[in-house]
Short mmCIF file of C-alpha atoms in Angstrom, two decimals:
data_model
loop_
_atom_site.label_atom_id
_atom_site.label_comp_id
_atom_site.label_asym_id
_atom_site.label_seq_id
_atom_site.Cartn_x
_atom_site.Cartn_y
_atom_site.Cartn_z
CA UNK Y 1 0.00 0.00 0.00
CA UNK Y 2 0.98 3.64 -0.92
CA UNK Y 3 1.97 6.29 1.90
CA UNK Y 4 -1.21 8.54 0.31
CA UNK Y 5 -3.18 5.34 0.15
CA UNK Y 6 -2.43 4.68 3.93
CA UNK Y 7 -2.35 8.75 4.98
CA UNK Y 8 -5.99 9.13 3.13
CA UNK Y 9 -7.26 5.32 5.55
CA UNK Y 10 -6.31 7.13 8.54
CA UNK Y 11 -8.10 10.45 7.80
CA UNK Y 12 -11.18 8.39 7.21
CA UNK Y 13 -10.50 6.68 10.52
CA UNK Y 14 -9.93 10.01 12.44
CA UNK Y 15 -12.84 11.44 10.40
CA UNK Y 16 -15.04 9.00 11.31
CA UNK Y 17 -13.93 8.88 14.81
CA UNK Y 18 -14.17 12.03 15.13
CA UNK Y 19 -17.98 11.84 13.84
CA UNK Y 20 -18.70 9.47 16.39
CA UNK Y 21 -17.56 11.18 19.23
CA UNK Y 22 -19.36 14.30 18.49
CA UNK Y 23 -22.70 12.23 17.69
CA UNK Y 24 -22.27 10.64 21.04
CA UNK Y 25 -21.83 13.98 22.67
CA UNK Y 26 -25.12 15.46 21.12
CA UNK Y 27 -27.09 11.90 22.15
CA UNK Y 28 -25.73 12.56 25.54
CA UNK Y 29 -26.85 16.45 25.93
CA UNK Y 30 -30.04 15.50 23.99
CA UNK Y 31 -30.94 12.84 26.73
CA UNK Y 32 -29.80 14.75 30.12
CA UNK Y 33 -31.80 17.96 28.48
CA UNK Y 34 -34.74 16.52 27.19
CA UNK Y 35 -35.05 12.31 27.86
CA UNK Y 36 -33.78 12.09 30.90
CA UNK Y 37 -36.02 10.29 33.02
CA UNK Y 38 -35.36 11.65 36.61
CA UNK Y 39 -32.99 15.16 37.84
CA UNK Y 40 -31.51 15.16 41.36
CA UNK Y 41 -31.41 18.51 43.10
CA UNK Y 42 -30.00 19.88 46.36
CA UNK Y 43 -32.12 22.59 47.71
CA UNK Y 44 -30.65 24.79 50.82
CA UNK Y 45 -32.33 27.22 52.29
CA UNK Y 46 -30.47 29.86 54.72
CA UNK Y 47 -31.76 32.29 57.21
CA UNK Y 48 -29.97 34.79 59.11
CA UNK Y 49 -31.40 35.85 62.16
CA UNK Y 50 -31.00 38.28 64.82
CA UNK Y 51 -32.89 38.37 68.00
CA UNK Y 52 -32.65 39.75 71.57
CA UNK Y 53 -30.85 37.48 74.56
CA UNK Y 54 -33.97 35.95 76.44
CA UNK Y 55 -36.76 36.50 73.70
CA UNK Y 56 -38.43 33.31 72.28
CA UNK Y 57 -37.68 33.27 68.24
CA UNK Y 58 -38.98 30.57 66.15
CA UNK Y 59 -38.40 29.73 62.23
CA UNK Y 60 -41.90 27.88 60.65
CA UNK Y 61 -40.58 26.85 57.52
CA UNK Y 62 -42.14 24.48 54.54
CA UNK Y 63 -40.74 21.88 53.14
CA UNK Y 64 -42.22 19.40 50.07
CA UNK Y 65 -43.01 15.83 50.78
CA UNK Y 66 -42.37 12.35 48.62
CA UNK Y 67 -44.93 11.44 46.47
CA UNK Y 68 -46.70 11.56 42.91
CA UNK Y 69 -43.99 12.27 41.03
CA UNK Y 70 -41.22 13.98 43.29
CA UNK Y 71 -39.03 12.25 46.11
CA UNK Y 72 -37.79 14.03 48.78
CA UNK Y 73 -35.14 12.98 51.10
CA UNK Y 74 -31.45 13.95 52.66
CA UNK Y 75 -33.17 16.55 55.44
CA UNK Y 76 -30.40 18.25 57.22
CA UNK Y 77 -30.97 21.44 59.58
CA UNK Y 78 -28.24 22.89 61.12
CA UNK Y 79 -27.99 26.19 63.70
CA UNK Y 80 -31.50 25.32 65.40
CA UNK Y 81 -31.33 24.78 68.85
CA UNK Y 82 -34.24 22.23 68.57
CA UNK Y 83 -37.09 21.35 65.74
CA UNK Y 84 -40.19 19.71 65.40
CA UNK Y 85 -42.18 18.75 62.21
CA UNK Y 86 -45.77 18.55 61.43
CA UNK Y 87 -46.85 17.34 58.26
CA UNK Y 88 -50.13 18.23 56.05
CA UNK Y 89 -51.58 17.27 52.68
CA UNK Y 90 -48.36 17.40 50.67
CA UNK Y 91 -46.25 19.51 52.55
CA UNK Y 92 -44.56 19.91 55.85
CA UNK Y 93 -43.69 22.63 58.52
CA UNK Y 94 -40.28 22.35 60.27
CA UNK Y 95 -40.17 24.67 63.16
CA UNK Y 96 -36.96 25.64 64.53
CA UNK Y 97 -35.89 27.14 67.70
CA UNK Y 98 -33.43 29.93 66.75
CA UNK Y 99 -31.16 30.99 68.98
CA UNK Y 100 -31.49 34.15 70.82
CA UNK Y 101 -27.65 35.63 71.12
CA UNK Y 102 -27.72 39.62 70.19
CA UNK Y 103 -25.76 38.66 67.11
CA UNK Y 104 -26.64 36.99 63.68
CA UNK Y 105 -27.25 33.20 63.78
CA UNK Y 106 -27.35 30.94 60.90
CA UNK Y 107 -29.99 28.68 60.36
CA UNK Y 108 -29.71 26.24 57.57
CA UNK Y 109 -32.40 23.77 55.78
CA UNK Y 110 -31.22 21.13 53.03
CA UNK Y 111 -32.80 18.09 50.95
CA UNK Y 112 -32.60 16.86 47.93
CA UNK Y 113 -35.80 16.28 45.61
CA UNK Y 114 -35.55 14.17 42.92
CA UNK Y 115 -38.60 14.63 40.30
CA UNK Y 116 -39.40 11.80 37.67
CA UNK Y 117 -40.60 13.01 34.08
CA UNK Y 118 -43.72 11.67 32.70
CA UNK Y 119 -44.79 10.14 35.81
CA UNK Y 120 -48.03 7.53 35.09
CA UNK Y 121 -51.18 8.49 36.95
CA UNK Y 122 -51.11 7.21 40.55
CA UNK Y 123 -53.57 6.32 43.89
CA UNK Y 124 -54.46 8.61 46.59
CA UNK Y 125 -56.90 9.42 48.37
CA UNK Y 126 -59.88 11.95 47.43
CA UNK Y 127 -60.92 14.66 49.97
CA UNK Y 128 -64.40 16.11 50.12
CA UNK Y 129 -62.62 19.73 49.45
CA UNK Y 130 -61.59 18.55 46.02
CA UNK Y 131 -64.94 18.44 45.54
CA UNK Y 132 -66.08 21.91 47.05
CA UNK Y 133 -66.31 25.56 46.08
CA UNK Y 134 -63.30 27.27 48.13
CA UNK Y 135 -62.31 31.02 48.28
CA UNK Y 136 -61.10 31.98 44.70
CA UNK Y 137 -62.03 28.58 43.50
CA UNK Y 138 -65.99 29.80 43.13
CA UNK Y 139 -66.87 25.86 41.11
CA UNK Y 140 -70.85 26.97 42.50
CA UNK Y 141 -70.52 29.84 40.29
CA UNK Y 142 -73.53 29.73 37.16
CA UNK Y 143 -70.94 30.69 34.45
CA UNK Y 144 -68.23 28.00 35.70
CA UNK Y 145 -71.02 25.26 35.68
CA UNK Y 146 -72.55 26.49 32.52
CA UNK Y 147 -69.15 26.44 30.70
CA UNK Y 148 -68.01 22.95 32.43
CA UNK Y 149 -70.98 21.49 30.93
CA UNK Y 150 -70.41 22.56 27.73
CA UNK Y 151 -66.81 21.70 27.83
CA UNK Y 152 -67.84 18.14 28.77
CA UNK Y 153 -66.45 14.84 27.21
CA UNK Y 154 -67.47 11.33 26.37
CA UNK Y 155 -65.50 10.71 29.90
CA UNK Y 156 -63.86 12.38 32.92
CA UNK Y 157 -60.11 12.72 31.46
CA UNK Y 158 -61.64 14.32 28.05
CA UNK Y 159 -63.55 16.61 30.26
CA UNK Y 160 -60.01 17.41 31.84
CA UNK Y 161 -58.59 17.64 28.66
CA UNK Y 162 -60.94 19.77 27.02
CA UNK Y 163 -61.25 22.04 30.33
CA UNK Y 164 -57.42 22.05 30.16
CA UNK Y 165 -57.20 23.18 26.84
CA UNK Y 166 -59.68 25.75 27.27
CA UNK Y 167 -58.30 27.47 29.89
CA UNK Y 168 -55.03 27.38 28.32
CA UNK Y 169 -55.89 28.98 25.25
CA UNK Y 170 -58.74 31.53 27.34
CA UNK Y 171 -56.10 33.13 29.28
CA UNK Y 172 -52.97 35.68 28.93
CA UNK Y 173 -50.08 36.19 31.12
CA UNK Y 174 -50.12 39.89 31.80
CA UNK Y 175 -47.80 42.25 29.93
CA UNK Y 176 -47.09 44.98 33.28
CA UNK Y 177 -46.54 44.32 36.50
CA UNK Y 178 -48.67 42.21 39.07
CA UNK Y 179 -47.20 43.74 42.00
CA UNK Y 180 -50.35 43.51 44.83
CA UNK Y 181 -52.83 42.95 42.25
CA UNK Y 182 -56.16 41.54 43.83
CA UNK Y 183 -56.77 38.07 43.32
CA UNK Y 184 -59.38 37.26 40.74
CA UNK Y 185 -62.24 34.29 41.58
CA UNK Y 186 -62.31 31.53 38.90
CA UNK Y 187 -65.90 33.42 37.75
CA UNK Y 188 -63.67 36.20 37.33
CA UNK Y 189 -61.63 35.15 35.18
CA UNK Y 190 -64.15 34.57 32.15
CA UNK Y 191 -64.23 37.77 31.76
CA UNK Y 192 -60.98 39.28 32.53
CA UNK Y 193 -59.19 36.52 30.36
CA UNK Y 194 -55.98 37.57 31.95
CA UNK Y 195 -53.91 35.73 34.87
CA UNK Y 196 -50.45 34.21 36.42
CA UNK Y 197 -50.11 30.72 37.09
CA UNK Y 198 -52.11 30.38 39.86
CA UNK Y 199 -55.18 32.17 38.18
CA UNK Y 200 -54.70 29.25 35.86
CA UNK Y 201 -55.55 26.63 38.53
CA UNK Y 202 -57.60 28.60 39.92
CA UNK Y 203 -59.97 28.49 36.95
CA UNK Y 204 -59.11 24.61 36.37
CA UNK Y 205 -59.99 23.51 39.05
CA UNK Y 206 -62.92 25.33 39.57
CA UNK Y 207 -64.30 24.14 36.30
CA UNK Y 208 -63.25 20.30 37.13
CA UNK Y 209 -65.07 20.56 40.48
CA UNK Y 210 -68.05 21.91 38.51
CA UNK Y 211 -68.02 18.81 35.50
CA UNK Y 212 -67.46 16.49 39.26
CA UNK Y 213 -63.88 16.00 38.95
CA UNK Y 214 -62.19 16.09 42.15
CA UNK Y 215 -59.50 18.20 41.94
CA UNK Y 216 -56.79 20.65 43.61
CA UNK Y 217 -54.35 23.57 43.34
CA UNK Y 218 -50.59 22.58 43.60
CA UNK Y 219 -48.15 25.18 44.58
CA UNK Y 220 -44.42 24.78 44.52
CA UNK Y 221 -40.94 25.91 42.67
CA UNK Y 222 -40.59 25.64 39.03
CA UNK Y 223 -36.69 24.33 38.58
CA UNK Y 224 -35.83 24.91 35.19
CA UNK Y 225 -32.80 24.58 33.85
CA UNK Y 226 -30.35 26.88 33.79
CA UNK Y 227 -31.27 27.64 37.26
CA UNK Y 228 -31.44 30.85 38.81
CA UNK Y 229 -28.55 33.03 40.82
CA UNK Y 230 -29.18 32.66 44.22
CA UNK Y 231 -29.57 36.00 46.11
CA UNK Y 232 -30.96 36.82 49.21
CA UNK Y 233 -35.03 37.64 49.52
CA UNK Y 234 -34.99 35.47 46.26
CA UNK Y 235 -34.45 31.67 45.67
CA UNK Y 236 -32.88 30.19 42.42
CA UNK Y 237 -36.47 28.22 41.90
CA UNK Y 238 -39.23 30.04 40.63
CA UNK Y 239 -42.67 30.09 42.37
CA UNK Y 240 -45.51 28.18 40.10
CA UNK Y 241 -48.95 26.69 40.43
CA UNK Y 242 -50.52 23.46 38.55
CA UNK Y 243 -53.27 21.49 39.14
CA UNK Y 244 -53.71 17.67 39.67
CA UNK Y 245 -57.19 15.81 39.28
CA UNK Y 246 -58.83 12.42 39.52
CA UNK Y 247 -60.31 10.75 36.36
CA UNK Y 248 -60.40 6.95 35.97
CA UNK Y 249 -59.35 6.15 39.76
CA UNK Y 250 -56.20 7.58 39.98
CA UNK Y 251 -54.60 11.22 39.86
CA UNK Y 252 -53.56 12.87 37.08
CA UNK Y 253 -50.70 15.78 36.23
CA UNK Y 254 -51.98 19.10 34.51
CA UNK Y 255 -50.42 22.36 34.13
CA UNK Y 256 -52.58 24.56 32.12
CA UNK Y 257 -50.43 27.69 32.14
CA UNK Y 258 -47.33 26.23 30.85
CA UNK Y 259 -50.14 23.58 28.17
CA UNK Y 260 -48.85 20.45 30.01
CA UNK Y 261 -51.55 17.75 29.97
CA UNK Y 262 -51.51 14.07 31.92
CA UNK Y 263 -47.47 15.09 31.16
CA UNK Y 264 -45.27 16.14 33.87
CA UNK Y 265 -41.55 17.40 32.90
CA UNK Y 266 -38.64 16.90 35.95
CA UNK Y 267 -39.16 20.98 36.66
CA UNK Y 268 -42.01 20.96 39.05
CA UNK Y 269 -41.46 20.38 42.93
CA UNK Y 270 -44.66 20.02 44.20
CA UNK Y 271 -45.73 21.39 47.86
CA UNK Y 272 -49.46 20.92 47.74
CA UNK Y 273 -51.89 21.98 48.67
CA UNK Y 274 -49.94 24.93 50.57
CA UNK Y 275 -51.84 28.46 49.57
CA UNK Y 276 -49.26 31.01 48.92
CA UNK Y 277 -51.63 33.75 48.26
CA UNK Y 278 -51.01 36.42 51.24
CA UNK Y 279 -54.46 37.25 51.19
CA UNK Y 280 -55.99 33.68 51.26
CA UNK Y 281 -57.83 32.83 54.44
CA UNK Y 282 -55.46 30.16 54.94
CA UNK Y 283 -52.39 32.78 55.24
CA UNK Y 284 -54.14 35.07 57.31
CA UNK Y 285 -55.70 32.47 60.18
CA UNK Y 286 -52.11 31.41 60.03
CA UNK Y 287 -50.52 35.02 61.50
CA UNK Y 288 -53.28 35.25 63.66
CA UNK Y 289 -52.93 32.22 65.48
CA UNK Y 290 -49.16 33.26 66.35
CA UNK Y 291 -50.12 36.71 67.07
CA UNK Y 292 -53.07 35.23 69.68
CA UNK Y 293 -50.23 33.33 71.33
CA UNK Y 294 -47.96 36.64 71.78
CA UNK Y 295 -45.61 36.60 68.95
CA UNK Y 296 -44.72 38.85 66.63
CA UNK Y 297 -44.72 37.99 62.84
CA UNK Y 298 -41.16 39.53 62.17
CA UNK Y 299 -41.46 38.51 58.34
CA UNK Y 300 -41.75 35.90 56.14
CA UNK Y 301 -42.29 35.13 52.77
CA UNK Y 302 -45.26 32.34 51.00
CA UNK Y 303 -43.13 31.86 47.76
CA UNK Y 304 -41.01 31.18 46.42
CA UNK Y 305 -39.24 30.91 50.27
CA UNK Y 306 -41.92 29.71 52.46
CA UNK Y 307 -41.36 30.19 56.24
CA UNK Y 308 -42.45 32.84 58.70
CA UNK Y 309 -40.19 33.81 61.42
CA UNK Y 310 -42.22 34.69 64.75
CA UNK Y 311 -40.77 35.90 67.83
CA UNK Y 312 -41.29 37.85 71.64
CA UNK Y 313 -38.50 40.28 70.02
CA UNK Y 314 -40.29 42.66 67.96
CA UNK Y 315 -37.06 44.03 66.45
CA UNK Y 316 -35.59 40.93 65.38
CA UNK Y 317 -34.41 40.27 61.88
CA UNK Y 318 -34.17 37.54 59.32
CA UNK Y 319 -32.85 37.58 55.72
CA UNK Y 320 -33.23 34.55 53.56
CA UNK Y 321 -32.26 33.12 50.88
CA UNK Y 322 -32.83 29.79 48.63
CA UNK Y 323 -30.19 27.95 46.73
CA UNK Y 324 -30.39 24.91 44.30
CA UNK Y 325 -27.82 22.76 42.86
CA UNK Y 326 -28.51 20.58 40.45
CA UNK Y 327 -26.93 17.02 39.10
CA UNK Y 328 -26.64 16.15 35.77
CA UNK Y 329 -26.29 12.46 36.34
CA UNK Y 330 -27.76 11.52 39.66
#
């Protein structure tokens, strides 16, 4: 064989080599970014607090719990004196002692969450408020039950569907700023055709309820990828609402704001039922309770942080912040 013969063989060689590696590097980002069937990520939450020697200071923050499509696990809190947890319908409060020292403590709260994409529909059990008008959720209303039966299918999920659909395609984001803007009931919302995330579910579920579908508001972080810069007041997830209901004994995964149907994607850490509207009943009976038992609601935030910090020192402090890390692999 020639020296061009053999110089031209190994070009091919390399060439093709070559070819291969960089297909194989595509496959790979095309499956982590799009195919990948779970993401792992690290969520820490910090709080620096300052309170008075000999005052009573407590952290009340929430957490997510396993299930549906999400696992949570790896809980680690560090700088609390002592804490106790109390769990609810897809969330739970840890509340922390905080030291009381005259200078800054550091309170820290980590897990990981690892959320599965395209989760199949799964058992649980059906509360008679999934089935019930609620404040903002107005499924008694004569519009919602006129337009849910209109909207019906030849079965409960293509009643979802079609009351999915028509809520996504009904609704705007809004162009200007939502800064204290009232909250709109679902009834509302015919008419004013424009709404964030949670107006979204809102209207969703109020429809479902109305067509007989049991069905609730989710709250939790949207963790897309690239995530945010951490900061503090802020949290590199971004606060988002969905909606899960029950068709064909089992529950099912919608998010009509972002046109996900019976689909999940491994961006949505779920929290339940948890209301983060300030001005829900919920929120409000909440800060009440703790200022009937002589605290003082220093601050807090319901998304995307979620924790109150309550103390006997009315000039205490706190600055948060939330942090997520994120494995490609894990």
């Amino acid at each position: 064989m020639s020296a061009t013969k053999k110089a031209t063989k190994t070009q091919w060689v390399l060439t093709i080599s070559l070819g291969v590696i960089i297909l194989a590097f595509f496959m790979t980002i095309l499956f982590v970014f799009f195919f990948n069937p779970q993401r792992t990520f690290t969520v820490t939450e910090t709080f620096r607090v300052i309170s008075e020697i000999g005052s009573d200071t407590y952290l009340r923050i929430t957490l997510p719990m396993s299930g549906g499509y999400q696992e949570i696990g790896n809980l680690i809190v560090e700088g609390a004196e002592h804490y106790s947890i109390e769990y609810f319908n897809g969330w739970s409060d840890i509340t922390a002692r905080v030291p009381a020292t005259d200078y800054e403590v550091v309170v820290t709260i980590s897990f990981t969450a690892t959320l599965f994409r395209n989760v199949q529909p799964w058992y649980g059990e059906i509360r008679a408020e999934y089935t019930m008008p609620q404040q903002f959720v107005d499924s008694d209303n004569e519009a919602i039950i006129a337009l849910a039966e209109q909207l019906r299918g030849e079965n409960d999920l293509q009643t979802a569907r079609n009351i999915h659909n028509h809520v996504n395609n009904l609704l705007s984001w809004p162009t200007g700023s939502r800064t204290n803007a009232d909250t709109l009931y679902a009834s509302e919302l015919l008419d004013y055709q424009i709404g964030v995330c949670g107006d979204f579910a809102n209207l969703m579920v109020a429809l479902l309820r109305a067509a007989g579908i049991p069905a609730r508001n989710i709250s939790g972080l949207a963790l897309q990828i690239p995530l945010r810069s951490a900061q503090d007041w802020g949290h590199s997830g971004g606060a988002h609402s969905w909606v899960e209901f029950y068709a064909d004994e089992k529950w099912h995964f919608a998010d009509p704001s972002w046109g996900l149907f019976n689909r999940n994607r491994t961006d949505h850490l779920s929290f339940g039922t948890f209301v983060m509207n300030l001005r829900s009943d919920f929120q409000q009976n909440r800060h009440q309770e703790l200022e009937g038992e002589g605290f003082v609601n220093v601050g807090g935030m319901t998304a995307p942080l979620r924790f109150i910090l309550f103390s006997t020192d009315e000039n205490a402090s706190v600055i948060p912040r939330g942090e997520v890390s994120h494995s490609w692999f894990r």
